[in-house]
Amino acid sequence: MKLWGGRFEKETDQKVEEFSSSLLTDSKMWISDIKASIAHARMLGYQNIISIQDSEKIIQGLLEIAEEIKSGQYVFNPKAEDLHSEVENYLARKIGDPAKRLHTGRSRNDQVATDTRLHLAEEVKFLIEDIQILKKELLLQAEKNTETILPGMTHFQHAQPVSLAHHLLAYFWMLERDRERLQDSYKRISSMPLGSAALAGTGFPLDREQTRVELGFEKVTENSLDAVSDRDFVIEFLSNASLIMMHLSRLSEELIIWSTPEFGYVELGDEVTTGSSIMPQKKNPDVAELIRGRVGRVYGALFGSLTMMKGLPLAYNRDMQEDKIHLFEGLETVKSCVKMTDLMLKKATWKKEKMLNSLKNDFSNATDLADDLVEKGIYFREAHAVVGQLVQFCIKQGMGLEDLTVDQLKKSHSLFDEKSKAKLDHCAVMKARNSEGGTSPTAVKVQIQKAKATLG
Ligand code: ARG
C-alpha cells in the first residue's frame, strides 16, 4: 500500500513504480531504518505524542520484523517503493492500527537521511578497522625488511637504493592519512537529521536529544532544511574512498610490475593469482589488476554523486535517492579492495636476491660519489660533472661505478681515495641515508616506532 495514495485518483503507472523504486538499494540499510524507527517510536511515547501502549506495540512489532529479516523468514518485496514504506506496511499488517502512528512528526526525508548517516557511521568504523589491519601487515613486513635493498625510482628509472621496509612504509603513511581523514569525517557523518520532518521541522514536541542518545549520534543537525537536503557527508566519504583507492591502485600497480619476470621482486601467492585457459605457464596478478581497475567505480561514484547534487534547490528532491546507489557502490568496492590488498600482501614472497641483483651497474650510487667530493670541499656542481663523466665512462665500458678501481677514481679526481670506493657499495649507500624520514635502517627504525604509535 502507498503511504500517500489519498490525493490521487488514478494508480501510478507500473513502469513508473519500477522506475522509481529504491528498495533493491536502500534495503541494505534495514537495520538502521528499524533502529531509527524504534528510537522515534519510543520518544513519541515518552513525550505523550502517542500512547505508551502504542509506542510499545510499535517497538515490539519492529523488533519482530528485525528478527524475521535477519533469519530470512521475511523477504522484502522488490517492487516496494522503498525500504521505509516496506517496513511501515509490514508493521501495519503485523500490529494493525498503532503502526499508523509511527510516522507522526516524521517524514521519509529526515528518515532516509538519518538511516544513511547511521549506516555509514557504522561502516566507516569497520573500514577504519580494516585499514588498521592492512597497516599492521605493511608494518610487520617492513620490520622484517629494514636491510632488504632495492632500487628506489624516480621517473621509473633507478635513482637511489632504498630498503623494502622504507618502500612499504610509504604506503603505510598514505593509509594512515586515509584513516585520519575517515576518522575526522566521522563527526560530520554522526549528526542526526531525525526531527527535521519533511523540511521545516514539526509542531509536535519531539525530544531530539532522546533519539540522538538512543541512536548514538554525536549531535543533532542544526537546520531542518539543511538536514534533509544535505548529502555532502556521502560525497566526503566517496572522496575519502577515492583517495584510498588511488593509493591501493599504486601499490597494486607496483605488485603487478614487480611480479613480472623482468623485475621478479615478488612472487604473488597462488591463493591470489589465476591461470590462463590456454597458456599453461601463466600466473596472473588478477587481484591487483581488479583493485587497479575498480578505482573507476569509486571515482565514478564520487563524480556521480557530486553531479547529482549540483544545482539542486532546497530542500529534498527525489534526485537524492540516487545517493545510495553511489554510496554503496563506493563503500562495497573500497571495503573489499582494502581486504584484498591485505590478503595479497600476506601471500607475497619478496625476492631479495633479485632486488639486490638489479642494483648492479645501475649507477644509483652516483650521488654518493659526488657527495664524497663535496665533503672534501668541492662545489656540488663541479662534483656532479666529475661523476657524470665517470658514469659516461662506465657505460661505455659496460661496468658499474662500484667496479672502478681506486686508481681509476683518482685519475678522474685527485681527492678520491679508498673511502670513496667503499661508499659505492649499494648497501653502504642505503645505510648512509640517515636523515629523519630517510631510508637507512637506523632512520627506518625510528619511523617504525612512529608507525606503531598510530596503531593504538
Ligand atoms: N526513497 C527515498 C530516498 O531514498 C526516500 C525519501 C522519499 N521522500 C519523498 N518525499 N519522496 O530518497
XYZ file of C-alpha atoms in Angstrom, residues 4 34 38 44 47 60 148-149 159 165 172 191 198 235 290 299 312-313 362 388 420-421 456:
23
model
C 0.469 8.720 0.071
C 14.403 -0.176 12.116
C 12.293 2.218 17.297
C 6.866 9.659 20.777
C 6.619 12.685 25.047
C 7.692 -4.877 19.666
C 66.412 -5.577 2.213
C 67.624 -3.318 -0.537
C 67.534 6.699 -8.680
C 60.881 -1.518 4.621
C 51.676 2.772 5.465
C 24.863 14.288 13.005
C 9.793 16.988 5.704
C 30.352 12.937 -1.124
C 40.993 -5.713 -10.317
C 35.754 7.748 -8.807
C 19.541 21.168 -6.568
C 17.232 23.705 -4.943
C 72.635 0.797 -12.127
C 78.699 12.418 -14.667
C 85.331 6.936 -1.777
C 85.411 3.452 -3.267
C 46.833 2.206 19.053
